[in-house]
PDB file of C-alpha atoms in Angstrom:
ATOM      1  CA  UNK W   1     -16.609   8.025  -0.253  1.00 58.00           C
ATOM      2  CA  UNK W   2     -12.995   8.062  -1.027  1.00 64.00           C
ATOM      3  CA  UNK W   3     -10.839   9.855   1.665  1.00 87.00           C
ATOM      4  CA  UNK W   4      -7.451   9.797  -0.316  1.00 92.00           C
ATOM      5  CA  UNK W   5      -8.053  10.730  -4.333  1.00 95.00           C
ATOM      6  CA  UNK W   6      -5.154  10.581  -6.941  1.00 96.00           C
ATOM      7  CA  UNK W   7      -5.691  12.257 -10.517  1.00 96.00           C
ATOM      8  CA  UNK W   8      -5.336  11.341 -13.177  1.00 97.00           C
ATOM      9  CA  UNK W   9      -5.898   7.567 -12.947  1.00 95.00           C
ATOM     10  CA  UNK W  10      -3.786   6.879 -16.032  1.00 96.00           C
ATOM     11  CA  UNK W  11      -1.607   9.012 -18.066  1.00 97.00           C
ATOM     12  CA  UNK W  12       0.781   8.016 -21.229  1.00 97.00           C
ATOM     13  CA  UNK W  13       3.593  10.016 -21.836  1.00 97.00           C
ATOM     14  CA  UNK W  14       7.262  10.031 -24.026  1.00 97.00           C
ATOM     15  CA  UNK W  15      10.323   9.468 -22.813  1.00 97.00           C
ATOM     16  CA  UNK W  16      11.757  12.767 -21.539  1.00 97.00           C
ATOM     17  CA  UNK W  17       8.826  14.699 -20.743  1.00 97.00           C
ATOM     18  CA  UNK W  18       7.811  15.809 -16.898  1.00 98.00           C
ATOM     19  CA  UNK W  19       4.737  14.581 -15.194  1.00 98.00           C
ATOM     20  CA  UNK W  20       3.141  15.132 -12.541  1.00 98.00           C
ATOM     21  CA  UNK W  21       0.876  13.290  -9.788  1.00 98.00           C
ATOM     22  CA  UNK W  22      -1.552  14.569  -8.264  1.00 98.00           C
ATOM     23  CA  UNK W  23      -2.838  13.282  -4.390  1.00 96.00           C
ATOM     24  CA  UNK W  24      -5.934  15.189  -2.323  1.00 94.00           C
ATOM     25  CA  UNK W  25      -7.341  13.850   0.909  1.00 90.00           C
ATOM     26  CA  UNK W  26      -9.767  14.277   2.954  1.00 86.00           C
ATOM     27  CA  UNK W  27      -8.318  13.404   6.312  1.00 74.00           C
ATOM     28  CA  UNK W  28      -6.984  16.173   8.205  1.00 71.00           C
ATOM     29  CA  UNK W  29      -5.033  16.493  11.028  1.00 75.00           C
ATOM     30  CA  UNK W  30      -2.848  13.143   9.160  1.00 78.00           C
ATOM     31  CA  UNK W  31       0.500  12.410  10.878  1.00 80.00           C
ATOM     32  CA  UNK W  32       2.260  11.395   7.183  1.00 86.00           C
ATOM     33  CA  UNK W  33       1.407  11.544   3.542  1.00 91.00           C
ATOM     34  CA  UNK W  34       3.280   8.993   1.642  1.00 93.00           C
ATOM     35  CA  UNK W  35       3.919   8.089  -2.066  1.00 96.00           C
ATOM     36  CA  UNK W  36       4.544   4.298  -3.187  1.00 96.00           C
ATOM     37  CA  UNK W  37       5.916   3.103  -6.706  1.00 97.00           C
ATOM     38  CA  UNK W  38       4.732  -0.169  -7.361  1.00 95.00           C
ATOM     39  CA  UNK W  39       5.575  -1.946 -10.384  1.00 93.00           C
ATOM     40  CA  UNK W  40       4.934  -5.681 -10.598  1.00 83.00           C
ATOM     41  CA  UNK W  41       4.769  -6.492  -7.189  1.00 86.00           C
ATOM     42  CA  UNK W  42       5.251  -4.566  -3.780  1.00 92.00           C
ATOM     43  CA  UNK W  43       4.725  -1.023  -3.836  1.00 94.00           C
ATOM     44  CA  UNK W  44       8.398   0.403  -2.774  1.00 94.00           C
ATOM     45  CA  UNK W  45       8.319   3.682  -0.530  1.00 94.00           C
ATOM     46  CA  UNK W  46       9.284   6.987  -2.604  1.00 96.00           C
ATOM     47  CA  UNK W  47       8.805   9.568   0.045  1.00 94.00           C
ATOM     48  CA  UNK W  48       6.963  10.932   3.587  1.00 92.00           C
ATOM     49  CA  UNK W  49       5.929  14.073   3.872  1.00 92.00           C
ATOM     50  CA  UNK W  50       4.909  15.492   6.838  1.00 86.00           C
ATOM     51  CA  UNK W  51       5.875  19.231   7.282  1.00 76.00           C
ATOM     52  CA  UNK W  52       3.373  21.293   4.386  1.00 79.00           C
ATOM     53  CA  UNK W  53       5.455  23.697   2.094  1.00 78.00           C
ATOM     54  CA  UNK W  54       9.071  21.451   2.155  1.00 82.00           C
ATOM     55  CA  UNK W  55       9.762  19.861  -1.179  1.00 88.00           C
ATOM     56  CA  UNK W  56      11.596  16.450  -0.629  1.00 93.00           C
ATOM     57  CA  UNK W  57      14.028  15.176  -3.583  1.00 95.00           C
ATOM     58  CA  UNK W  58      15.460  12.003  -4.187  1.00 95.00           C
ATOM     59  CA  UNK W  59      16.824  12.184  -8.349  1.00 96.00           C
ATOM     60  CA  UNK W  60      14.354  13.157 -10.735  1.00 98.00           C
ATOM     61  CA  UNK W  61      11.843  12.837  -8.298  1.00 98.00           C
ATOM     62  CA  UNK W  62      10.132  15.348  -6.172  1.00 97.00           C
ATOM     63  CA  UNK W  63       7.213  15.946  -3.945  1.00 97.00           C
ATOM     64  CA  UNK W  64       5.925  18.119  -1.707  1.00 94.00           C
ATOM     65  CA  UNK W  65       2.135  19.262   0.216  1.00 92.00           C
ATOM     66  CA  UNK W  66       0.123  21.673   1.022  1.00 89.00           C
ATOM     67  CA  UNK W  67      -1.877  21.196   4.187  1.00 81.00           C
ATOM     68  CA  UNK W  68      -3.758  23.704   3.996  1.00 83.00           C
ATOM     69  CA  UNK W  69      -5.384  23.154   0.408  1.00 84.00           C
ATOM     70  CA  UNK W  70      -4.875  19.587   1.155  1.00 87.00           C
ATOM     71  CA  UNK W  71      -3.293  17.937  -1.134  1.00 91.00           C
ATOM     72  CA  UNK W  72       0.190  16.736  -2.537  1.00 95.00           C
ATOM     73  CA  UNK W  73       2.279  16.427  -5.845  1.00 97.00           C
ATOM     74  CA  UNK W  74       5.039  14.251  -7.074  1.00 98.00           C
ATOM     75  CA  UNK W  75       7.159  15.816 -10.231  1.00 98.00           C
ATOM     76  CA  UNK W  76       9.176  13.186 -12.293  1.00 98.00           C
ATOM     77  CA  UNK W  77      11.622  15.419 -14.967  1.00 98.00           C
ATOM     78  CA  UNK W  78      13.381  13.361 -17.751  1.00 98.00           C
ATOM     79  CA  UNK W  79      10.859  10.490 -17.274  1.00 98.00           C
ATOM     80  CA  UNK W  80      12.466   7.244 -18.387  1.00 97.00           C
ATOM     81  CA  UNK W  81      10.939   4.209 -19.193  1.00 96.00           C
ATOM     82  CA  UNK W  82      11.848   2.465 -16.313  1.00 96.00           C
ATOM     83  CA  UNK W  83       9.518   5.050 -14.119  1.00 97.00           C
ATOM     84  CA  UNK W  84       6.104   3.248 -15.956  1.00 97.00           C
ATOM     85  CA  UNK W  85       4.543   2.114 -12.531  1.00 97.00           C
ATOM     86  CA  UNK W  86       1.486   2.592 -10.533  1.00 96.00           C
ATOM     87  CA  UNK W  87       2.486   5.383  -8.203  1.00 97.00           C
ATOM     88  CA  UNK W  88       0.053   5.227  -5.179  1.00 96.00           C
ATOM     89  CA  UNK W  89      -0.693   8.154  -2.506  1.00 96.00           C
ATOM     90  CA  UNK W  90      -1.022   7.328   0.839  1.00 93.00           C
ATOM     91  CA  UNK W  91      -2.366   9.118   4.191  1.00 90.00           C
ATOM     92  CA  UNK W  92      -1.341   7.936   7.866  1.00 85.00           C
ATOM     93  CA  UNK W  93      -4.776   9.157   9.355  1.00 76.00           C
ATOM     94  CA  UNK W  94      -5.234  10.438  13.160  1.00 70.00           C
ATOM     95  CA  UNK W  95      -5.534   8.391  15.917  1.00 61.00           C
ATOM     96  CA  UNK W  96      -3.176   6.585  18.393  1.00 49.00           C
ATOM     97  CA  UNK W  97      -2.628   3.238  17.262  1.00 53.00           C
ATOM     98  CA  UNK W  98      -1.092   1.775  14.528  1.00 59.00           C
ATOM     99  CA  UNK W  99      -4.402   1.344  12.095  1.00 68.00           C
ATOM    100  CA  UNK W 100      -2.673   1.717   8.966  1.00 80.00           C
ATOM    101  CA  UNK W 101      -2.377   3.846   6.065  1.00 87.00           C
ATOM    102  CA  UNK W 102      -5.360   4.787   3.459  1.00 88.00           C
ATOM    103  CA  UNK W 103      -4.200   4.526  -0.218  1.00 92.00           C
ATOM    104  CA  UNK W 104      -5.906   6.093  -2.781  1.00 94.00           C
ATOM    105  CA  UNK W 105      -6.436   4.058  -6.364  1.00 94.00           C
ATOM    106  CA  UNK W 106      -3.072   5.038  -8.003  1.00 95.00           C
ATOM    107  CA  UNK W 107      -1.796   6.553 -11.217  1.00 96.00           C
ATOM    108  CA  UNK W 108      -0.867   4.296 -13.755  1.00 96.00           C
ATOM    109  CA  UNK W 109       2.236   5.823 -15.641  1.00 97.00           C
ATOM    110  CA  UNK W 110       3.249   5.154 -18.679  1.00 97.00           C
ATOM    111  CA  UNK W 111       6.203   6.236 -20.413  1.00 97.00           C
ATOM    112  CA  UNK W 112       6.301   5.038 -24.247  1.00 96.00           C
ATOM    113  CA  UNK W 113      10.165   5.192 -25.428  1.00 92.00           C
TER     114      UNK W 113
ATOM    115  CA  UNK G   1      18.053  -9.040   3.954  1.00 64.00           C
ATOM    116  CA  UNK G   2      14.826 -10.799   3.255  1.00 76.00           C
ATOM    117  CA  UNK G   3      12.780  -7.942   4.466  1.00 93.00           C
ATOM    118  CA  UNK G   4       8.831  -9.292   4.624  1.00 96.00           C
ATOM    119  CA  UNK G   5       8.242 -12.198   3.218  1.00 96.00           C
ATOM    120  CA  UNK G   6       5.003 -13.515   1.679  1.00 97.00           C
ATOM    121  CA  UNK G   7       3.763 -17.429   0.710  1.00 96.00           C
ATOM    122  CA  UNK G   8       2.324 -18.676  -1.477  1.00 97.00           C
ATOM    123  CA  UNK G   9       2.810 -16.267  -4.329  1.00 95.00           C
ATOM    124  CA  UNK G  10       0.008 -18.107  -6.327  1.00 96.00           C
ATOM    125  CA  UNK G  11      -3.030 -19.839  -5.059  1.00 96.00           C
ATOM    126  CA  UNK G  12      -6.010 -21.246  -6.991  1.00 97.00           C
ATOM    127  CA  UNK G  13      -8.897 -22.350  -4.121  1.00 97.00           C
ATOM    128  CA  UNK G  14     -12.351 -23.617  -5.342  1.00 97.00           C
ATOM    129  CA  UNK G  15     -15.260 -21.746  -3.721  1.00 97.00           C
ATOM    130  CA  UNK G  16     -15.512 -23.141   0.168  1.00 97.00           C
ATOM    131  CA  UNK G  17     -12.042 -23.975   0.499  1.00 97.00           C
ATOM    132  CA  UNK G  18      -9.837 -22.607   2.787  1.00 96.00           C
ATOM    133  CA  UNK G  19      -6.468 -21.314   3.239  1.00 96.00           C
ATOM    134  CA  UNK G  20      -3.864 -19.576   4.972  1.00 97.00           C
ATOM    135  CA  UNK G  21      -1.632 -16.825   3.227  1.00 98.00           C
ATOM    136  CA  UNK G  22       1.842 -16.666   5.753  1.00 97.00           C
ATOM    137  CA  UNK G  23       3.482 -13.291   6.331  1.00 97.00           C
ATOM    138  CA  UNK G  24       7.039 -13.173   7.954  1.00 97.00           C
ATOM    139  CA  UNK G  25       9.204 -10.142   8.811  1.00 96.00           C
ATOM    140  CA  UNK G  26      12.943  -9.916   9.674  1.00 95.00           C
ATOM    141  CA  UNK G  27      12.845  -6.032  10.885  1.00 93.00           C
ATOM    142  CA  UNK G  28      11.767  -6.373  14.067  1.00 92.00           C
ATOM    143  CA  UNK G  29       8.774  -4.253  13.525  1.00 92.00           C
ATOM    144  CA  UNK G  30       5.778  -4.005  15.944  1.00 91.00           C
ATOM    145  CA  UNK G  31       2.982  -3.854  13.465  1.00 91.00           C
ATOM    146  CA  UNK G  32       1.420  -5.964  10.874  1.00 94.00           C
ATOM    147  CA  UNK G  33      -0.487  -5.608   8.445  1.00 95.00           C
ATOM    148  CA  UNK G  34      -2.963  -7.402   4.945  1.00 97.00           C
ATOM    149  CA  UNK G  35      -4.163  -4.862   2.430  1.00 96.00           C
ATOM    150  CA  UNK G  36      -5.730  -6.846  -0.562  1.00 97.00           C
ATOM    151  CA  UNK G  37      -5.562  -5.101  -3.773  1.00 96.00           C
ATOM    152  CA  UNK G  38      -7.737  -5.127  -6.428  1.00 94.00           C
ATOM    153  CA  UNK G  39      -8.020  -3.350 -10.123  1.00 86.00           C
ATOM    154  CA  UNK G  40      -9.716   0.084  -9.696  1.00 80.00           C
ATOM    155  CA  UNK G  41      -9.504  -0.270  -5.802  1.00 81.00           C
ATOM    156  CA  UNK G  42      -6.757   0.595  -4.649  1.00 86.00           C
ATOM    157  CA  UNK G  43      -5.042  -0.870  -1.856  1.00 92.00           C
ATOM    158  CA  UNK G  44      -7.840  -1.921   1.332  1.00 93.00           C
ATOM    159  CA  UNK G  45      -6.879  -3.067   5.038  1.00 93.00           C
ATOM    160  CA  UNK G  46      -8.233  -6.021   5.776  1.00 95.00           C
ATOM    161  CA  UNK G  47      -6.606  -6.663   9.849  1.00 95.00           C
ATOM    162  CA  UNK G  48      -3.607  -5.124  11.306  1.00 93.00           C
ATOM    163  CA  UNK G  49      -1.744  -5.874  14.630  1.00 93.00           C
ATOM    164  CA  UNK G  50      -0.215  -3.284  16.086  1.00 89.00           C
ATOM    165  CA  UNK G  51       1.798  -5.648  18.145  1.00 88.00           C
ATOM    166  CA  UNK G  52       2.325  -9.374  19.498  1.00 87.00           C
ATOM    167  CA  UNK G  53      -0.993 -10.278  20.754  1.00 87.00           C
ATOM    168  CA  UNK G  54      -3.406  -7.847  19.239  1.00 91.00           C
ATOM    169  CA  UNK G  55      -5.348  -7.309  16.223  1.00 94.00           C
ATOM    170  CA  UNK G  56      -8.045  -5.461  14.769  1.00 92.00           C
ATOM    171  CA  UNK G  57     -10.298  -5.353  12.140  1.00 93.00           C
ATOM    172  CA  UNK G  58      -9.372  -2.958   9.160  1.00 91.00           C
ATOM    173  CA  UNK G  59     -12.074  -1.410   6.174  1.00 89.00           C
ATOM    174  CA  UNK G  60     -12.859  -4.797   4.515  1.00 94.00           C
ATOM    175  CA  UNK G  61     -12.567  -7.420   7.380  1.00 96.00           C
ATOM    176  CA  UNK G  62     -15.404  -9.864   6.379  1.00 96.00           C
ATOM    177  CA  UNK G  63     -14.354 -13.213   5.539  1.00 96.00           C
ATOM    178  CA  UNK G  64     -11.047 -13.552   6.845  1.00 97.00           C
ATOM    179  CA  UNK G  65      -9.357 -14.247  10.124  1.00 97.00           C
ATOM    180  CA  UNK G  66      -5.606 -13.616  11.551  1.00 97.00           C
ATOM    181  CA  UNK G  67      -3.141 -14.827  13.536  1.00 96.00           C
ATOM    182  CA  UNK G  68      -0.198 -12.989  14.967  1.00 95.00           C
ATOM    183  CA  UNK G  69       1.606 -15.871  15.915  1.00 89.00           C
ATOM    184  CA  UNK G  70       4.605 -13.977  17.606  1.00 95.00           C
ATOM    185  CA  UNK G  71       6.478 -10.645  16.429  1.00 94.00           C
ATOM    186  CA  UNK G  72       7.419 -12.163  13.373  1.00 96.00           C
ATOM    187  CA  UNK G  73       4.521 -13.802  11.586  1.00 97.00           C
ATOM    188  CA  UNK G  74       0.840 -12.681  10.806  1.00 97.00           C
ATOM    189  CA  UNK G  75      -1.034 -15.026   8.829  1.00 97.00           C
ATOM    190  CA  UNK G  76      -4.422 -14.048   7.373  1.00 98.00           C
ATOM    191  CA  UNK G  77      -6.950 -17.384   6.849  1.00 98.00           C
ATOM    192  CA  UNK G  78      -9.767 -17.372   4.339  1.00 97.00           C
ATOM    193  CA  UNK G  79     -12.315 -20.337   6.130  1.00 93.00           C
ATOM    194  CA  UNK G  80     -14.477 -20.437   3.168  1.00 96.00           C
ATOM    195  CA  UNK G  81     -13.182 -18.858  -0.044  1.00 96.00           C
ATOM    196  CA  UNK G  82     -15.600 -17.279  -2.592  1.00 97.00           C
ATOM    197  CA  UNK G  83     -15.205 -15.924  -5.919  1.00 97.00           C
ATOM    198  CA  UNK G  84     -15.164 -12.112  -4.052  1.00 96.00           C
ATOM    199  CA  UNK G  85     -11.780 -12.798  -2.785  1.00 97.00           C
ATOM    200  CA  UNK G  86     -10.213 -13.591  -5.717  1.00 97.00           C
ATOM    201  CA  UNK G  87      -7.429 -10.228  -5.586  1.00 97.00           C
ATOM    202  CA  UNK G  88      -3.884 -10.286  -4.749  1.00 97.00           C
ATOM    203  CA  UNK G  89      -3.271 -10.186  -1.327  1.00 98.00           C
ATOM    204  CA  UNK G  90      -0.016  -7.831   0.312  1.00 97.00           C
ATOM    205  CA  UNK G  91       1.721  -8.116   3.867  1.00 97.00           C
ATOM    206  CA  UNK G  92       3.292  -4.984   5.611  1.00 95.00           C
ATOM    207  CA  UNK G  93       5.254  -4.047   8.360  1.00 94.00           C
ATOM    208  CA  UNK G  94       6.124  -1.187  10.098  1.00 90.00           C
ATOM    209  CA  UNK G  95       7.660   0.272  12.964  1.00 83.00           C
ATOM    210  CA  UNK G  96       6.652   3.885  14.072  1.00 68.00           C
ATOM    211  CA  UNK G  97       4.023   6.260  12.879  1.00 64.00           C
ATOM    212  CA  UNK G  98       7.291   7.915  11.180  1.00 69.00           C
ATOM    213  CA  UNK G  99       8.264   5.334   9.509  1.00 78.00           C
ATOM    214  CA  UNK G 100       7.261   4.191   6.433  1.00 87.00           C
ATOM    215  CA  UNK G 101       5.434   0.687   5.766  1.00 91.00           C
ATOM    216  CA  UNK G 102       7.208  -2.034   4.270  1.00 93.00           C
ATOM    217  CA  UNK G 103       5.519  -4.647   2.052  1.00 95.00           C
ATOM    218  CA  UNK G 104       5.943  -8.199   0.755  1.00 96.00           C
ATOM    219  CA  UNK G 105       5.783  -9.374  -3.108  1.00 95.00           C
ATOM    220  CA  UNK G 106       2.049 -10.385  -2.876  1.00 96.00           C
ATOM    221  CA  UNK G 107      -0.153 -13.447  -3.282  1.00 96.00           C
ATOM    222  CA  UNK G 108      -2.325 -13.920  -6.256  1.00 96.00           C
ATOM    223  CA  UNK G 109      -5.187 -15.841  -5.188  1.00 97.00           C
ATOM    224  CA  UNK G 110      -8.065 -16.784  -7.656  1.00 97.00           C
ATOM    225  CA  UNK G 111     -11.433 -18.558  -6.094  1.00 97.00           C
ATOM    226  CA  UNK G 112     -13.192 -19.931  -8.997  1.00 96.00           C
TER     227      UNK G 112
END
């Protein structure tokens, strides 16, 4: 049973046009949620969210979650090709140690020119 | 500024070989980690060390072993490759639970 679930799995879209990402979870009381872009090789962090309800921007790229409904967006406007990745949800569950973070299976972007 | 850094990038075992994939960080992070990765899967933990001397076992475990040989280096060992483990293989660091994790480029590794 999949804890962290990311919709839709793949999407195709034009150059220009806004997407977005969707992440729920099952794990509550989580420390972090996280979003990865990964392209060929190692996913490279995008943002941490931990607060619900506070949007955090970097560019054309924006993200924020809801706690309560559990779950989390991330909004690219003006997509470029250059954002065609895998973009992969995260969740930093509970617990004290350092166990690691449980991805979901990723949405596979693709931005046709 | 290196960052974590993974070898080999490729590997091609026959079933019953073994190996080790090598993981080195310059961050100075406490915790390790190997996720393998596979199509449709997402990304799984397969050990993580949350710091020099200790490790534990992570959702898919079976099959491989680790080492953390100091604060730098974690190396993951497959004793007996099969055909199951054929996936590309990731390293990660971190350093707090508010921090995110940083990864290395991968290993490819095919067991035919």
């Amino acid at each position: 049973e999949d804890k962290v679930v990311q919709s839709p799995l793949s999407l195709v879209v034009h150059e220009g046009d806004t997407v977005t990402l969707n992440c729920s979870y099952e794990v509550t009381n989580f420390r972090s949620l996280l979003w990865y872009k990964q392209e060929k090789k190692a996913p490279t962090f995008l943002f941490m969210l931990t607060s619900s309800g506070i949007e955090k921007k970097s560019g054309r790229l924006s993200s924020i979650l809801d706690k309560k409904e559990l779950f989390s967006i991330l909004n690219i406007t003006a997509t470029q090709t250059g954002d065609s990745a895998v973009y992969l949800c995260a969740v930093d569950p509970p617990g004290g140690g350092a166990d690691g973070l449980t991805f979901g299976k990723g949405t596979h972007l693709i931005i046709q020119p | 500024n290196a960052g974590v850094t993974q070898t080999p990038k490729f590997q091609v075992l026959k079933t019953g070989q073994s190996m080790t994939l090598q993981c080195a960080q310059d961050m100075n992070h406490n915790s390790m980690y190997w996720y393998r990765q596979d199509p449709g899967m997402g990304l799984r933990l397969i050990y993580y060390s949350a710091s020099e001397g200790t490790t534990d076992k992570g959702e898919v475990p079976n099959g491989y072993n680790v080492s953390r040989l100091n604060k730098r280096e974690f190396s993951l060992r497959l004793e007996s490759a099969a055909p199951s483990q054929t996936s590309v293989y990731f390293c990660a660091s971190g350093d707090s639970r508010n921090s995110p994790l940083h990864f290395g480029n991968g290993t490819r590794l095919t067991v035919t």
